[in-house]
mmCIF file of C-alpha atoms and ligand atoms in Angstrom:
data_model
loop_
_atom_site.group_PDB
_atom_site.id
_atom_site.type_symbol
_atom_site.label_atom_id
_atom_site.label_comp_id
_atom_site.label_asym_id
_atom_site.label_seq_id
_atom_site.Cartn_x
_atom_site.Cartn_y
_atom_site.Cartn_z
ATOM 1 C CA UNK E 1 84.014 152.001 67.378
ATOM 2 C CA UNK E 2 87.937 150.571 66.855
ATOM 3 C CA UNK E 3 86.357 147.381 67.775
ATOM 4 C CA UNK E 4 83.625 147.085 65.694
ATOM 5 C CA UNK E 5 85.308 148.338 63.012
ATOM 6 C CA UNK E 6 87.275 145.639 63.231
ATOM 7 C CA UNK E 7 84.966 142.932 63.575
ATOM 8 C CA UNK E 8 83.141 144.221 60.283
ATOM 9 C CA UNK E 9 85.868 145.016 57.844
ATOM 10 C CA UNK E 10 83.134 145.135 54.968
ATOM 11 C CA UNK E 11 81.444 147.762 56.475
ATOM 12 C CA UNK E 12 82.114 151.717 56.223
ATOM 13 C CA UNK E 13 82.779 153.164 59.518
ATOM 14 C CA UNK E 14 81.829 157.340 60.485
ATOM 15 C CA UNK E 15 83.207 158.452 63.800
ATOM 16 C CA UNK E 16 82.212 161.826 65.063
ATOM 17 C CA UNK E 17 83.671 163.398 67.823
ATOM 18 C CA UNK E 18 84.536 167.265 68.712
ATOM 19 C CA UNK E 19 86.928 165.972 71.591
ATOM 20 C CA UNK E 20 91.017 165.951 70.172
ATOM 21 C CA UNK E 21 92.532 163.478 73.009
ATOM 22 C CA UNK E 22 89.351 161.062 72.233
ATOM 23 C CA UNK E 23 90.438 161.182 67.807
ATOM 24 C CA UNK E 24 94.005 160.961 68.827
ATOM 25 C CA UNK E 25 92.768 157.526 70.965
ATOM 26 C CA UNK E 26 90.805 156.705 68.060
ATOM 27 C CA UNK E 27 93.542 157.465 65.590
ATOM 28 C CA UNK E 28 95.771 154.990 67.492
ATOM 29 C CA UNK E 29 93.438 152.076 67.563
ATOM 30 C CA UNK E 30 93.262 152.477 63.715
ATOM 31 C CA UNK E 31 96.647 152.114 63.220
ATOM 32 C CA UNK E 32 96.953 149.967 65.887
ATOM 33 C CA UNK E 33 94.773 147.339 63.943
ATOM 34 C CA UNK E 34 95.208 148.493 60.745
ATOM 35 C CA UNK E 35 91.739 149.566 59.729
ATOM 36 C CA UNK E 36 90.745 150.486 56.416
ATOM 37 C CA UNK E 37 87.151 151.204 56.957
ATOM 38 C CA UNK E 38 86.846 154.096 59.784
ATOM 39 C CA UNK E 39 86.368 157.970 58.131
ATOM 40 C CA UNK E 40 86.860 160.067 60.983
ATOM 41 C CA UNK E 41 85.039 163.507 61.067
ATOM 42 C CA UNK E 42 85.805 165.626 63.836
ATOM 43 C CA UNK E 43 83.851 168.255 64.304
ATOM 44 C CA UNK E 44 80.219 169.140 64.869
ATOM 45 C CA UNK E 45 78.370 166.176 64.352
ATOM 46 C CA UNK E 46 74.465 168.517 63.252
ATOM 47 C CA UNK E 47 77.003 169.852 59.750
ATOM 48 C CA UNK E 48 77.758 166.221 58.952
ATOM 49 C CA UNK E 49 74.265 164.698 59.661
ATOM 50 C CA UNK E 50 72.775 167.755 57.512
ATOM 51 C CA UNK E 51 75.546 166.951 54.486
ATOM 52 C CA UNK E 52 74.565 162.684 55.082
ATOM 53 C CA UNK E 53 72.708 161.115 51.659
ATOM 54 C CA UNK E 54 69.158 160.294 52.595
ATOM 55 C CA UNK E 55 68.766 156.255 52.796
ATOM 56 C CA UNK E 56 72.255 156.132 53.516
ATOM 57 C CA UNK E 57 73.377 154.742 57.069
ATOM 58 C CA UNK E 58 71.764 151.476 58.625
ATOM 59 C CA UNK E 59 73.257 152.105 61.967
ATOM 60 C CA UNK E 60 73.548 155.009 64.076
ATOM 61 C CA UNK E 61 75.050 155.089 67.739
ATOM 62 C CA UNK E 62 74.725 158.133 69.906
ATOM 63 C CA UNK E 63 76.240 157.064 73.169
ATOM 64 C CA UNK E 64 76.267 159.288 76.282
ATOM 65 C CA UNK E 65 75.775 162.422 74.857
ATOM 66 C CA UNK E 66 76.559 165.379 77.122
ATOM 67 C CA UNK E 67 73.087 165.866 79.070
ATOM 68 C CA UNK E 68 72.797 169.102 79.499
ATOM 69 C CA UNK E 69 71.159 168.836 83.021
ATOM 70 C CA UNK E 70 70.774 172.362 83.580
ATOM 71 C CA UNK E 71 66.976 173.790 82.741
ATOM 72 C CA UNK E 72 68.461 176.928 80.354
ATOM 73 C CA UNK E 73 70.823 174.599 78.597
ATOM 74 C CA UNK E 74 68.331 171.727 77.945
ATOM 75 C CA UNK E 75 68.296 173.322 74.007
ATOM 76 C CA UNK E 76 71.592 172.108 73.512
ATOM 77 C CA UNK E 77 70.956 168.164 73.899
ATOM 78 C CA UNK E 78 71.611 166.488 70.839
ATOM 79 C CA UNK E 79 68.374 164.233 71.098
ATOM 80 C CA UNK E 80 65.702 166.580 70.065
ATOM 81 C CA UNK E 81 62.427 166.538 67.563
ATOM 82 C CA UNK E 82 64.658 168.031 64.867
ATOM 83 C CA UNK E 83 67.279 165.927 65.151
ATOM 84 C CA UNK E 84 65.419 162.781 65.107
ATOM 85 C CA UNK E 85 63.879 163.864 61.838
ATOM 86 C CA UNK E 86 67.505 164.323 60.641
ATOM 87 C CA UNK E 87 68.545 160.788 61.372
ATOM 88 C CA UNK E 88 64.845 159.095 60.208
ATOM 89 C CA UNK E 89 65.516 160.906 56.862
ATOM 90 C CA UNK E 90 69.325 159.306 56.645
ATOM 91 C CA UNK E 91 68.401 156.470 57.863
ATOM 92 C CA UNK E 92 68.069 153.349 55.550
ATOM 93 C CA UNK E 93 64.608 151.429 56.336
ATOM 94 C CA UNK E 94 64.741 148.863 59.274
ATOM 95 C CA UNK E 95 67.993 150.624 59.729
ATOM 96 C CA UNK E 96 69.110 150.729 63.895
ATOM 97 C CA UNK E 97 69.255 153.944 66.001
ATOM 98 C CA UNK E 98 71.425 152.988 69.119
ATOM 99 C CA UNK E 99 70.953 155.765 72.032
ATOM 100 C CA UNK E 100 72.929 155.139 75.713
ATOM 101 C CA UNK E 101 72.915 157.708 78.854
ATOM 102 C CA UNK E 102 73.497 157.460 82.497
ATOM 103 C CA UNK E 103 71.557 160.509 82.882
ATOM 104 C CA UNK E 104 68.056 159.574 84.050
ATOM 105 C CA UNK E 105 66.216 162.888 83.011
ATOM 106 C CA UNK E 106 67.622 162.429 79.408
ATOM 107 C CA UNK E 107 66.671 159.256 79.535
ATOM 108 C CA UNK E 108 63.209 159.846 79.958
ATOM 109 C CA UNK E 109 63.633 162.555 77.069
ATOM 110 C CA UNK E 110 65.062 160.429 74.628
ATOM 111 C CA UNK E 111 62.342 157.566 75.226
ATOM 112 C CA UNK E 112 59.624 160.335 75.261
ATOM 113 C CA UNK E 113 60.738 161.908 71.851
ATOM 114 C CA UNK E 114 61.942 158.552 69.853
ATOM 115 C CA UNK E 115 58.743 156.546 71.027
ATOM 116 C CA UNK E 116 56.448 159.234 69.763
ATOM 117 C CA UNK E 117 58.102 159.814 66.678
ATOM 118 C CA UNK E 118 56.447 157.948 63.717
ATOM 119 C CA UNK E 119 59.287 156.673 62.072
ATOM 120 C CA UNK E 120 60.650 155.106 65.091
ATOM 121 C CA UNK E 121 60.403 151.648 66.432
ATOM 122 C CA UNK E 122 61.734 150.670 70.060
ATOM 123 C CA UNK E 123 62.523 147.251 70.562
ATOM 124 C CA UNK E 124 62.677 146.976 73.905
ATOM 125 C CA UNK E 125 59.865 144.398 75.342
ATOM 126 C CA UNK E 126 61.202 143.389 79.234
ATOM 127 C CA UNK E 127 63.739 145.379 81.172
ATOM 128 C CA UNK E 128 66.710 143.772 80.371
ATOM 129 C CA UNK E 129 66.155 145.405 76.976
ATOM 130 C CA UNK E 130 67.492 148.199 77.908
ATOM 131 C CA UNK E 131 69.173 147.810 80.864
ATOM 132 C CA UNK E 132 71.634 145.263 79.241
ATOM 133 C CA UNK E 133 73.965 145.943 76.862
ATOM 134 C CA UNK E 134 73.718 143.690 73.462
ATOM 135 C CA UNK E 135 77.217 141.795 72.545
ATOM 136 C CA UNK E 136 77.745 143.642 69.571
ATOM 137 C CA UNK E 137 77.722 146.618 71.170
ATOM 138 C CA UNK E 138 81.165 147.083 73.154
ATOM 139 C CA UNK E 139 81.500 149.337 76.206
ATOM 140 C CA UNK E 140 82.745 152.893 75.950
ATOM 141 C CA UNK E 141 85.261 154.831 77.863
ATOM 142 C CA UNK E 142 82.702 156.945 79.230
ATOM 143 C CA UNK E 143 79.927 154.367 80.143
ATOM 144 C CA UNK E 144 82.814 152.264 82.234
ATOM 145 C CA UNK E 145 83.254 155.592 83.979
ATOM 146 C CA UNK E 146 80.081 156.216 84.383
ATOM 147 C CA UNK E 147 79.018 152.830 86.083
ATOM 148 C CA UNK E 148 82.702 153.363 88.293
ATOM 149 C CA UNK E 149 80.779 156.013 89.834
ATOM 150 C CA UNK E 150 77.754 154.047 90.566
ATOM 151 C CA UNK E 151 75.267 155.088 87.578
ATOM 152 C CA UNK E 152 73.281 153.293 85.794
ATOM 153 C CA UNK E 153 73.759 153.572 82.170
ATOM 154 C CA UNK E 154 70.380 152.824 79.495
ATOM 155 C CA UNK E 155 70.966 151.475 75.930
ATOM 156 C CA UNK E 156 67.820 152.614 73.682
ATOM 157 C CA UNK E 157 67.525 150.716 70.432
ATOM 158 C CA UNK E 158 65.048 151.975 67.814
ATOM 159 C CA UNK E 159 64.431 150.568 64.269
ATOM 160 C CA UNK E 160 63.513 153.086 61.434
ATOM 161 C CA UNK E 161 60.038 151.759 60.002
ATOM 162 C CA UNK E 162 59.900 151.104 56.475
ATOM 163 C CA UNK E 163 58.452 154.317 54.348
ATOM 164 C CA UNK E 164 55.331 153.395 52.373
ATOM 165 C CA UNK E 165 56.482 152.638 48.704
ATOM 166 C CA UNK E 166 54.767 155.382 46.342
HETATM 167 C C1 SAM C 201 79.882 162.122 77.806
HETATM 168 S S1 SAM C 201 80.981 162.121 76.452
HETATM 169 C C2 SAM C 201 80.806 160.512 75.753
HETATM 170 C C3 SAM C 201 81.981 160.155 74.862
HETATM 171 C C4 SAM C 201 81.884 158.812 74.129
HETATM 172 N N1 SAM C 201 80.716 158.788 73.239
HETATM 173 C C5 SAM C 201 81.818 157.646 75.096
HETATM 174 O O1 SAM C 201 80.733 157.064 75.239
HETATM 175 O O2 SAM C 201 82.857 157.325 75.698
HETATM 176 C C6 SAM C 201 80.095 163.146 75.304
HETATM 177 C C7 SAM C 201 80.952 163.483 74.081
HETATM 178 O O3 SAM C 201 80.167 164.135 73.102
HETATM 179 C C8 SAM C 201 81.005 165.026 72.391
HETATM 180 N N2 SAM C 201 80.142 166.013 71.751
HETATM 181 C C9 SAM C 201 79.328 166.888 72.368
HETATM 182 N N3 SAM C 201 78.656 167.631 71.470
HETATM 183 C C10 SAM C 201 79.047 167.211 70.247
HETATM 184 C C11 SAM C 201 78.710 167.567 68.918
HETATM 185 N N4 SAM C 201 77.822 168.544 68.670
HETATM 186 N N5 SAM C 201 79.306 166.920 67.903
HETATM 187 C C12 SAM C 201 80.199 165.931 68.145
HETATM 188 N N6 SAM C 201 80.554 165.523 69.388
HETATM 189 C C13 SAM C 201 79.989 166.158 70.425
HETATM 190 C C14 SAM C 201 81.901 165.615 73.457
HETATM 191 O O4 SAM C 201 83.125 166.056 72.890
HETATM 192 C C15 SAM C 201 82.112 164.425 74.389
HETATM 193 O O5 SAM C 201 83.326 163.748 74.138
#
């Protein structure tokens, strides 16, 4: 996010993040390039998305979030139906939903949820869609682990359809 931040200074910059030794990283590459446009909010992310204007953010990342691989924990993933309604409703029209994982069975979640829901576009249209990261998009900490260990990390990119003017 440090990177991107700095690459766009004239755009306004959320980071979300429970995790205290991943802010304190984060809080170090701010002042490390002097950034002026990062707002940090660590908590929770489902308070801030419910407190977020409607129409308000044109691009959302959700990279590797914690799977949940376990069958009585599955309620606890992040991507769900409610959430995605959350983040259409935030979302600013042709705005960008960016989704990574490693985790095959939440892959197949997140593309089974996001492609069926109507305000959703995926842009994919040949494997290296997904499969390939896009330049803009730097590398995490946890998807360089991730392929370390030998998986195979996804990047999901959706575009919110335009509502229907009334
Ligand atoms: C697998 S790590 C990925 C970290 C980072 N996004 C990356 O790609 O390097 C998943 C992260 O999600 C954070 N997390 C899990 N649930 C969260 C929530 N409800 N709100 C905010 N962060 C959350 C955890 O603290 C953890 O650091």
């Amino acid at each position: 996010m440090a990177a991107q931040a700095e690459t766009h200074p004239e755009i306004g910059f959320i980071g979300c993040e429970v995790f205290e030794n991943g802010i304190v990283k984060l809080l170090g590459e701010i002042s490390r390039r002097q950034l002026a446009n990062v707002r940090i909010y660590a908590d929770d992310a489902r308070p801030l998305l419910a407190a977020l204007a409607p129409h308000s953010i044109s691009r959302i990342f959700i990279l590797f979030p914690d799977p949940w691989p376990k069958a009585r924990h599955r309620k606890r993933r992040l991507i769900a139906p409610a959430t995605l309604d959350r983040l259409a409703e935030i979302m600013t029209d042709r705005g960008e939903l960016r989704l990574a994982t490693d985790d095959p069975g939440y892959l197949s979640c997140m593309l089974e949820q996001a492609t069926m829901h109507p305000a959703l576009a995926w842009t994919a249209r040949r494997p290296a869609d997904w499969r390939a990261r896009p330049t803009d998009w730097p590398a995490t900490r946890y998807e360089e682990k991730a392929r370390k260990a030998g998986r195979i990390p996804a990047f999901l990119r959706f575009v919110r359809r335009p509502r229907l003017a009334v």
